[in-house]
XYZ file of C-alpha atoms in Angstrom:
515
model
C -12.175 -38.734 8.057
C -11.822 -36.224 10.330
C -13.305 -35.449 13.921
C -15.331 -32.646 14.909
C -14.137 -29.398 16.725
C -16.143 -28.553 19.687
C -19.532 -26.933 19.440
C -19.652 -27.694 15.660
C -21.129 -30.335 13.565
C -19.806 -32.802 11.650
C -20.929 -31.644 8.316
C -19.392 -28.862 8.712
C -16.181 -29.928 8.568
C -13.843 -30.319 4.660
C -14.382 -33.753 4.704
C -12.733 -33.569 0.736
C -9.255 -33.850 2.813
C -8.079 -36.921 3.918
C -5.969 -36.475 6.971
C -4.830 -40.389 8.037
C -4.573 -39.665 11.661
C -6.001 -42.232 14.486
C -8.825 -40.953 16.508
C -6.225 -40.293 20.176
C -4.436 -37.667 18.156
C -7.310 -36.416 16.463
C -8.594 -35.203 20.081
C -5.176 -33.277 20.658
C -5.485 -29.503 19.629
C -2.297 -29.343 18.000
C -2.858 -32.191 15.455
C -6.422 -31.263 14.060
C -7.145 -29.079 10.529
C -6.141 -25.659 10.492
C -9.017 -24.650 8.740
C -12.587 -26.081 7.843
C -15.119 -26.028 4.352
C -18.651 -23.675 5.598
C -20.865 -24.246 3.220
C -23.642 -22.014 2.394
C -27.009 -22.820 4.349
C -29.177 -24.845 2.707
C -32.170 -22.129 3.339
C -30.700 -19.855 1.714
C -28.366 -21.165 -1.818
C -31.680 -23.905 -2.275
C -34.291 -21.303 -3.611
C -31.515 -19.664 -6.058
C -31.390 -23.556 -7.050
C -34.622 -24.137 -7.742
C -34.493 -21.079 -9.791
C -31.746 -21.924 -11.987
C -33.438 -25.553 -12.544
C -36.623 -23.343 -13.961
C -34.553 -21.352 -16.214
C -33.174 -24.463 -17.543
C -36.042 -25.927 -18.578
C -37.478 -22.870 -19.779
C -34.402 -21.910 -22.021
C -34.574 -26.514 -23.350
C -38.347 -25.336 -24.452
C -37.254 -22.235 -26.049
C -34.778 -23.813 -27.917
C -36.530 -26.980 -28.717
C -39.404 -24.587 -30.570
C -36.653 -22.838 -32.119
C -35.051 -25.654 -33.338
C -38.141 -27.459 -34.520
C -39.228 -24.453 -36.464
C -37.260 -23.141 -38.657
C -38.243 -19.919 -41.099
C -38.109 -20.615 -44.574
C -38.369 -17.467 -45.723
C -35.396 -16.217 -44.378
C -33.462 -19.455 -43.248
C -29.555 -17.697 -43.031
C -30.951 -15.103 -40.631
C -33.163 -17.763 -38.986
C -30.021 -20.424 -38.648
C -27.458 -17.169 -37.482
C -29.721 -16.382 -34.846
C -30.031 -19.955 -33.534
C -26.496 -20.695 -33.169
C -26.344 -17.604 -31.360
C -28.892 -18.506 -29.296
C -27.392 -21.688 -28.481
C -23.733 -20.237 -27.698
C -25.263 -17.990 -25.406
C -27.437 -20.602 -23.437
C -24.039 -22.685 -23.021
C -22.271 -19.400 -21.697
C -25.041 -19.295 -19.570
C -24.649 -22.952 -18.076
C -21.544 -22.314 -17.591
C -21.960 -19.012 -15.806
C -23.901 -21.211 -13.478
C -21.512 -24.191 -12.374
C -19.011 -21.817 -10.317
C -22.914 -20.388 -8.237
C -23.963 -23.941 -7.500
C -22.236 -24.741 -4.681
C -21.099 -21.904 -3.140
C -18.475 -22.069 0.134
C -16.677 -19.814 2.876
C -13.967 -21.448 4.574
C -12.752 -20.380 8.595
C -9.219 -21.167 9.899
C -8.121 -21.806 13.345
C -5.559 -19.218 14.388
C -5.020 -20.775 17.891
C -4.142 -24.204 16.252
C -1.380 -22.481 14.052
C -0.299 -21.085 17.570
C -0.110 -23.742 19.163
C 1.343 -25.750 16.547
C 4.063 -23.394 14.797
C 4.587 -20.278 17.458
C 4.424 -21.572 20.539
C 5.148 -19.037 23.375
C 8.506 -19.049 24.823
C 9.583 -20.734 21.906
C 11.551 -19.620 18.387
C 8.493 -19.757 16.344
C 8.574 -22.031 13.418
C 5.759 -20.103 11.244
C 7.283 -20.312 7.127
C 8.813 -16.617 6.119
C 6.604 -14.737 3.860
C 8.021 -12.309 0.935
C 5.671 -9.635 0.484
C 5.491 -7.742 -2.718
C 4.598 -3.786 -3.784
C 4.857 -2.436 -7.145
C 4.573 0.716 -8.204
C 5.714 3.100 -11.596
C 4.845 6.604 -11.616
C 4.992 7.982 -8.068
C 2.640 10.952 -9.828
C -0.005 9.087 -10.735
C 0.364 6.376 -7.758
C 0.778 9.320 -4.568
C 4.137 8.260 -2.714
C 1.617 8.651 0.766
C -0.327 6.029 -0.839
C 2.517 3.184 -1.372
C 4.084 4.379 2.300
C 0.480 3.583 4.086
C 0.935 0.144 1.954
C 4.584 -0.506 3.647
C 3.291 0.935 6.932
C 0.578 -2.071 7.122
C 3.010 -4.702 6.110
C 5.982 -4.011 8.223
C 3.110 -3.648 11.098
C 1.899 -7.457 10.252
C 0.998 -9.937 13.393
C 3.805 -11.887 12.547
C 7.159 -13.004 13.584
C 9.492 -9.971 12.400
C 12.326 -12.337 11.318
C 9.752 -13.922 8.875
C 8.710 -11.021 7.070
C 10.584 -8.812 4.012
C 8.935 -6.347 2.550
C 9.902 -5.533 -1.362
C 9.250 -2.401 -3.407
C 9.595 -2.825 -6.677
C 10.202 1.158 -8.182
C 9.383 0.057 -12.248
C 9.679 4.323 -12.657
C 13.224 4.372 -10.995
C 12.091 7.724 -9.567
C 13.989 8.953 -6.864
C 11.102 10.392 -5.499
C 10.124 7.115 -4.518
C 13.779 5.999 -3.178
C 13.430 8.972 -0.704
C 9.997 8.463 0.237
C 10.957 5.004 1.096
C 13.479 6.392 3.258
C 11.154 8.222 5.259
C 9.166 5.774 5.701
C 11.614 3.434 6.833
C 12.258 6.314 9.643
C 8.494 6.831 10.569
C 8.114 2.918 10.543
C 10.443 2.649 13.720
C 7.659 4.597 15.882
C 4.528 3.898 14.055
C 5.474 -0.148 14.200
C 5.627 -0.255 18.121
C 2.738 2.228 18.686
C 0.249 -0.130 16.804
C 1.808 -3.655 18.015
C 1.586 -2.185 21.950
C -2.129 -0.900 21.639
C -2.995 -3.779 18.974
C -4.332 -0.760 16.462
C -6.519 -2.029 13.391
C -6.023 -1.081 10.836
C -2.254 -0.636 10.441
C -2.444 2.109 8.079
C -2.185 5.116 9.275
C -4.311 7.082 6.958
C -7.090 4.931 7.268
C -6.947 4.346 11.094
C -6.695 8.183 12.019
C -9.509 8.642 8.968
C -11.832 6.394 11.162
C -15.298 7.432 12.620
C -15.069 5.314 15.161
C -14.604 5.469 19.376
C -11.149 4.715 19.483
C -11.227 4.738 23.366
C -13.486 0.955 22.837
C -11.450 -1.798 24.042
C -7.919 0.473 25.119
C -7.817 0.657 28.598
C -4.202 1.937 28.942
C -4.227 4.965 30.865
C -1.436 6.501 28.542
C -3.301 5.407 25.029
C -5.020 8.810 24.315
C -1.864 10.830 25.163
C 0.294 8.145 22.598
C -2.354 8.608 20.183
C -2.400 12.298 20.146
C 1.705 12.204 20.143
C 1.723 9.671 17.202
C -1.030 11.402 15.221
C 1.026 14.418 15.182
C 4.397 12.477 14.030
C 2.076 11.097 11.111
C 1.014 14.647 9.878
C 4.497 15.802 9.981
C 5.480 12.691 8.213
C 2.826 13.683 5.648
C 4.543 17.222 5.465
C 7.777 15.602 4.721
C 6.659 13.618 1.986
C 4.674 16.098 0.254
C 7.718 18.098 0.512
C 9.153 15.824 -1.556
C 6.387 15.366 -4.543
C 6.318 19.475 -4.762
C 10.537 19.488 -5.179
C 9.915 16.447 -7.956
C 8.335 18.097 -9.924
C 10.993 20.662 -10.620
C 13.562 17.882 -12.451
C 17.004 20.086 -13.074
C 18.261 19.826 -16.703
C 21.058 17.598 -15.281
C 19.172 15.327 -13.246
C 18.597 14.282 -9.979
C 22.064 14.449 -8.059
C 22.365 11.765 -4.812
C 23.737 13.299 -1.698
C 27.307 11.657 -2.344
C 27.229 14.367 -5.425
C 27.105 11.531 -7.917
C 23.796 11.617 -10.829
C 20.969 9.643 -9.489
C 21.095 6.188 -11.578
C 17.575 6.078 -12.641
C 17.721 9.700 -14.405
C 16.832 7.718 -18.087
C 13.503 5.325 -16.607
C 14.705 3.434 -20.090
C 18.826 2.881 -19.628
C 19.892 2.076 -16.201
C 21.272 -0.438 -14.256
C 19.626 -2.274 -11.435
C 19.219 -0.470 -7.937
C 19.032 -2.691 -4.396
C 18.729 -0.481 -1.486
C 17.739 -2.223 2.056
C 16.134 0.228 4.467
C 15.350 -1.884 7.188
C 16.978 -5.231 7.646
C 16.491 -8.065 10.790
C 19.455 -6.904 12.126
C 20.432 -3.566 11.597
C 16.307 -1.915 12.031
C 15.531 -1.313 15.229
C 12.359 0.874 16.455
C 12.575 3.037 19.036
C 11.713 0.705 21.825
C 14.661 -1.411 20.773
C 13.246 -4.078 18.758
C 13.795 -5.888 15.339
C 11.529 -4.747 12.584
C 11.282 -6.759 9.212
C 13.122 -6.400 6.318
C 12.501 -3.545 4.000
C 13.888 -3.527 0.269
C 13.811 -0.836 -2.570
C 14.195 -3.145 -6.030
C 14.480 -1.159 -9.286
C 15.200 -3.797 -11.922
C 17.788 -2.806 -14.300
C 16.419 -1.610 -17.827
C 17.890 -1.307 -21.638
C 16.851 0.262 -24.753
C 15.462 -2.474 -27.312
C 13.869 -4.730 -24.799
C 10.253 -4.838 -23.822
C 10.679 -4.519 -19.799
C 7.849 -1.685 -19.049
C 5.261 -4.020 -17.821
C 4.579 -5.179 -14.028
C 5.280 -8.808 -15.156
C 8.724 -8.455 -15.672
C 8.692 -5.961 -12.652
C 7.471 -9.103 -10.568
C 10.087 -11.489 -12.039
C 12.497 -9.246 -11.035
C 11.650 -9.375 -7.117
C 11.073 -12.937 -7.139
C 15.039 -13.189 -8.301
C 15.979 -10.518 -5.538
C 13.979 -11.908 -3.141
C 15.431 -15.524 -3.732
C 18.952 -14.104 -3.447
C 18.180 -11.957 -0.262
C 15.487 -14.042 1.859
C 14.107 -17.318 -0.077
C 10.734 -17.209 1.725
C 8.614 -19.812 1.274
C 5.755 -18.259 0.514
C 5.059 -14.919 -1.171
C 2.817 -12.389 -1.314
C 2.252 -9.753 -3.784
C 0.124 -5.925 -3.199
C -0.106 -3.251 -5.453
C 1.063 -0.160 -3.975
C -2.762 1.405 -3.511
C -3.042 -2.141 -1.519
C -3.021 -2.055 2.434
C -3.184 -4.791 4.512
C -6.090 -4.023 6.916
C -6.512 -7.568 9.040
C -2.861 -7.912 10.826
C -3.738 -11.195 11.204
C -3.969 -12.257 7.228
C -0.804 -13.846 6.750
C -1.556 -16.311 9.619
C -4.716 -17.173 8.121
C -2.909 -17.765 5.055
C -0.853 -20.492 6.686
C -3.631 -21.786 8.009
C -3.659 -23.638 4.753
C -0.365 -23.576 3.241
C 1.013 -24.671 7.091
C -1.200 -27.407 7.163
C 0.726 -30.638 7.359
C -1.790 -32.388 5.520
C -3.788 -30.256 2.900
C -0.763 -27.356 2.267
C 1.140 -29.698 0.469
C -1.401 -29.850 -2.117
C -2.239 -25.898 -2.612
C -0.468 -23.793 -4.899
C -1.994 -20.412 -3.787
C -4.315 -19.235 -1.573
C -6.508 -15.929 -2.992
C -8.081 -13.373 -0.969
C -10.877 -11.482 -1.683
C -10.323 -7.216 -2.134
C -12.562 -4.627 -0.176
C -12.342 -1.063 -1.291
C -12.915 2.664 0.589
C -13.582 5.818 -1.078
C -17.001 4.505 -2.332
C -19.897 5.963 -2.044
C -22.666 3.931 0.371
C -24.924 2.496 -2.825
C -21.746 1.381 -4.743
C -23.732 3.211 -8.205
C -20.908 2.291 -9.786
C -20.064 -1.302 -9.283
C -16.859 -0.791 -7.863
C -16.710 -3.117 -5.210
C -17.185 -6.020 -8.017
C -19.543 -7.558 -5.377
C -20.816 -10.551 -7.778
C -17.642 -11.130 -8.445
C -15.963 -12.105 -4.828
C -18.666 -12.777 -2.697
C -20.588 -15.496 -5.103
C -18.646 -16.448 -7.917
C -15.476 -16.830 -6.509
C -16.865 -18.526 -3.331
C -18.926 -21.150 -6.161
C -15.559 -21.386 -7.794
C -13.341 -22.444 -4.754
C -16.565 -24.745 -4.144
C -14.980 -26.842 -6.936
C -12.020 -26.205 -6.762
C -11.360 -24.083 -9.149
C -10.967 -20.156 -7.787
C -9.001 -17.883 -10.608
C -5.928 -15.448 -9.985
C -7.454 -12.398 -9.601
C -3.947 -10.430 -10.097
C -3.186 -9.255 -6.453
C -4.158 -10.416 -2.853
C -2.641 -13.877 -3.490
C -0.092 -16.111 -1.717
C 1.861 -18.472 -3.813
C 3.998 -21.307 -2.735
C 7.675 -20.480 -4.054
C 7.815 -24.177 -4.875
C 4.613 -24.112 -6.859
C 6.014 -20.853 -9.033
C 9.041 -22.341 -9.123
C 7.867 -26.182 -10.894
C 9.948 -28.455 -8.650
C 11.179 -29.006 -4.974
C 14.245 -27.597 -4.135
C 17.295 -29.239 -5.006
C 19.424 -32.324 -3.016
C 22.933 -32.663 -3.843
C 24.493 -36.118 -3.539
C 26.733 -36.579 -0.890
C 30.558 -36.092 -1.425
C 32.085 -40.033 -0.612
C 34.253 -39.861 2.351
C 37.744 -41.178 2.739
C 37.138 -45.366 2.681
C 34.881 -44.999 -0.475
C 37.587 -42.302 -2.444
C 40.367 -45.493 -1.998
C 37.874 -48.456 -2.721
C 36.232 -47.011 -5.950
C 33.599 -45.019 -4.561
C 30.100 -46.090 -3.695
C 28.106 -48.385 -5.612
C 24.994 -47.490 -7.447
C 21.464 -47.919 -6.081
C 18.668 -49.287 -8.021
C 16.279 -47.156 -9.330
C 13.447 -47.807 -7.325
C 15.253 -48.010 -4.225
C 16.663 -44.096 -5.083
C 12.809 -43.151 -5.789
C 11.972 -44.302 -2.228
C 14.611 -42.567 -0.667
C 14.327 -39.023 -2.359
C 10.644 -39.712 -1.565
C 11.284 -40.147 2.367
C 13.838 -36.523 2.107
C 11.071 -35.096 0.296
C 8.458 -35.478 2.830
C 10.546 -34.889 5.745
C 9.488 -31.279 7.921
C 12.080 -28.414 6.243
C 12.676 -25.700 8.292
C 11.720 -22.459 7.758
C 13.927 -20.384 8.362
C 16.133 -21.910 6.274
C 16.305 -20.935 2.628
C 14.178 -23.233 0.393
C 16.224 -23.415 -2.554
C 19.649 -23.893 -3.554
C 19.981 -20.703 -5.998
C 23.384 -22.460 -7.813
C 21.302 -25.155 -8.878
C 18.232 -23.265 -10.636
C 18.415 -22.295 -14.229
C 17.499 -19.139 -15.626
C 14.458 -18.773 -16.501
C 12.742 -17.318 -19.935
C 12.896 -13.774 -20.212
C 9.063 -12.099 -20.229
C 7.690 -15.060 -18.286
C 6.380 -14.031 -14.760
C 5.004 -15.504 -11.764
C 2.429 -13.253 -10.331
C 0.871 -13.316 -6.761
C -2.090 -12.024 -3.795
C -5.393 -10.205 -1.563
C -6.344 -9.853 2.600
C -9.480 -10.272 4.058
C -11.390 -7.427 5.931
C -11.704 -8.512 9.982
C -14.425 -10.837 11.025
C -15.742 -11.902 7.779
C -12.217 -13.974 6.595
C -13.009 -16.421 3.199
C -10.859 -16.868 0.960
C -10.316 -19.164 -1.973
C -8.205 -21.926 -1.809
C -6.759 -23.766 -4.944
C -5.217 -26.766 -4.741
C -2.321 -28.048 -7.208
C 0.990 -29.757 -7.381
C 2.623 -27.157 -9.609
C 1.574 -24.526 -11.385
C 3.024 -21.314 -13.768
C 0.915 -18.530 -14.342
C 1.393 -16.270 -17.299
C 1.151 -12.232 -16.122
C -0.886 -9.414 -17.214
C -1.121 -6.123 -16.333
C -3.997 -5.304 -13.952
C -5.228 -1.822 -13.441
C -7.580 -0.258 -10.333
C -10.082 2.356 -12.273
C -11.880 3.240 -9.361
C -11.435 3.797 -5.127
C -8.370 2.571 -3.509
C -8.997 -1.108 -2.621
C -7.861 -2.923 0.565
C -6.826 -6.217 1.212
């Protein structure tokens, strides 16, 4: 069972999760859930209840006269359009089961605080690898994918915990130097939003605000910052257009690198893989001094004859170059039109993947998305409303919320299949001359890889031994992510021991979405 927070009820509380802790450390701050079931009130999902129970009987009736007379006359037709009839009223129970029992869940951010990143002390939060992909850097505006960056490398998190990865699946060099500049406007915008705790991180989106944004800043020297940083941001907009007008001249030779050697990704179908890291923990400073995270360009290598144009194998490819380069624990993939507009989102992700007692048992944690660019009535359904605010709320009710195909953070062990990897220890000098050491019974070896295995890993410290994994099956791919907007956090929790997840491509027709 587990004891109330202050000021809230009982009820209120998961009380699916068993945490076995004794009621003394159950009143200690640092030892209670990170995060707590809300369900729907009962004023308000009850009526939609009651009106699925009338359907129900009304659609049993229908079908019962239907059944129970049939039309000889025309008995094909008459027995088609009963089994159609029938499919359709299953499709429609079904539709029903994920809007029964619908849920929004609330984390504790000051608990993860106090638990994991103490003040004053190296913080022990798990590192995150966060994921962008992007092709055509025509179609997908290069100012688009650098606001994307912008918001992650601006995160409210520890900057030794966080990589950023770009995955280029075009292998333009338009979006190589883009990248670049960004990695250069990063080390002023970065300090300017942490300082003056700026939301959203974007910078298109915060300067497109219509908001005061003199509520809440009291710093005398904020409006003269803001004026200084909003003209660094235009010209950093200059710059990059610069660049998208000079692409679109390509010389007959190709693109030549600075160096005076041909730019590797000249044929998008035959080249070899590109690795470039623009900002790393210890070489990327910002102009006040300090570390920013780590920021990768990934362009997997392609050949003729093989089917590698899809963002699956695209996201294989930085979960093998993120393994090599960081190993976070946990990972989180955007699409490039993706920004991440609550700073705080990755902490309320380990709210549940952090917790000592409920993360071991989730594979990913799914965010809803929010969109801009919409007009006020939505005409057009873009905002999928239906879809993430009732029937993926129903869904995580049982326990069953889908991969929506961005705004997700996986466990690396989940994707992965098993825990990492414990090599036996080499016998020392005594057991080399006597024979070695004897063999353990089997049950005896269960309980202690079973004790290792449940023992706190740091980290910081990689999570997998890479010489021990096999390769895996080419066109396989572990996809992964979405944020939620400030103030109104649920999210969709699903809980598994392991779990692989076939990719698909997944496409944004309309607005530019948020997470």
């Amino acid at each position: 069972s587990i004891a109330p927070s202050e000021g809230r009820a009982a009820t209120d509380i998961d009380a699916s999760t068993e945490y076995n802790m004794e009621d003394a450390l159950l009143n200690d701050e640092t030892r209670q859930p990170l995060s707590r079931k809300v369900p729907i009130a009962s004023s308000k999902i009850n009526p939609y209840r009651m009106v699925i129970v009338l359907r129900l009987v009304v659609l049993s009736i229908f079908l019962h006269y239907r059944l129970t007379n049939p039309v000889r006359n025309a008995y094909p037709l008459w027995l088609l359009s009963v089994i159609c009839e029938i499919w359709f009223a299953l499709s429609w129970i079904l539709d029903q089961f994920p809007k029964w029992f619908p849920i929004n869940r609330e984390t504790y951010l000051d608990r993860l605080a106090l638990r994991y990143d103490r003040e004053g002390e190296p913080s022990q939060l798990a590192a995150v690898d966060i994921f962008v992909s992007t092709v055509d850097p025509l179609k997908e505006p290069p100012i688009v994918t650098a606001n994307t960056v912008l918001s992650i490398l601006a995160v409210d998190y520890p900057v030794d915990k966080v990589s950023c990865y770009v995955s280029d699946d075009g292998a333009s060099m338009l979006t190589f130097d883009a990248l670049a500049e960004t990695s250069e406007f990063a080390r002023k915008w970065v300090p300017f939003v942490k300082k003056y705790d700026i939301e959203p991180r974007a910078p298109e989106f915060y300067f497109c605000q219509k908001i005061d944004y003199l509520k809440d800043k009291v710093q005398p020297s904020f409006v003269k910052d803001r004026r200084a940083m909003k003209r660094e941001y235009e010209e950093f907009k200059i710059r990059i257009n610069a660049l998208v007008s000079k692409a679109l001249k390509v010389p007959e030779e190709g693109w030549i690198m600075q160096d005076g050697t041909p730019w590797p990704g000249n044929n998008t179908r035959d080249h070899p893989g590109m690795i470039q890291v623009f900002l790393g923990h210890s070489g990327g400073l910002d102009t006040e001094g300090n570390e920013l995270p780590r920021l990768v360009y990934v362009s997997r290598e392609k050949r003729p004859g093989f089917q590698h144009h899809k963002k699956a194998g695209a996201m294989n490819a930085l979960v093998r170059v993120s393994a090599v380069l960081t190993n976070g624990q946990y990972m989180l993939n955007l699409d490039c039109d993706h920004y991440i507009n609550n700073s705080k989102a990755v902490r309320e992700a380990m709210c549940f993947l952090m917790d000592p007692n409920l993360g071991p048992q989730v594979c990913y944690v799914q965010f809803p998305q929010r969109f801009d660019g919409i007009d006020r009535n939505d005409r057009y359904a873009n905002r999928n409303t239906v879809f993430f605010d009732i029937n993926l709320r129903g869904l995580d009710g049982i326990q069953g919320p889908v991969y929506v195909g961005t705004g997700c953070v996986f466990n690396r062990t989940a994707i992965y299949g098993y825990e990492p990897p414990i090599k036996a220890k080499k016998p020392g000098f005594l057991a080399s001359l006597c024979g070695g050491k004897k063999k353990a019974s089997k049950s005896k070896k269960r309980s202690s890889d079973k004790k290792k295995s449940n023992k706190h890993v740091d980290s910081s410290v990689p999570v997998f031994n890479l010489e021990d994994i096999e390769e895996g099956v080419e066109g396989t791919i572990f996809i992964f992510l979405h944020l939620p907007p400030p103030n109104s956090l649920y999210c969709f929790v699903i809980c598994s021991s392991y779990c692989t997840f076939w990719s698909f491509n997944q496409h944004v027709l309309f607005g530019r979405c948020w997470v």
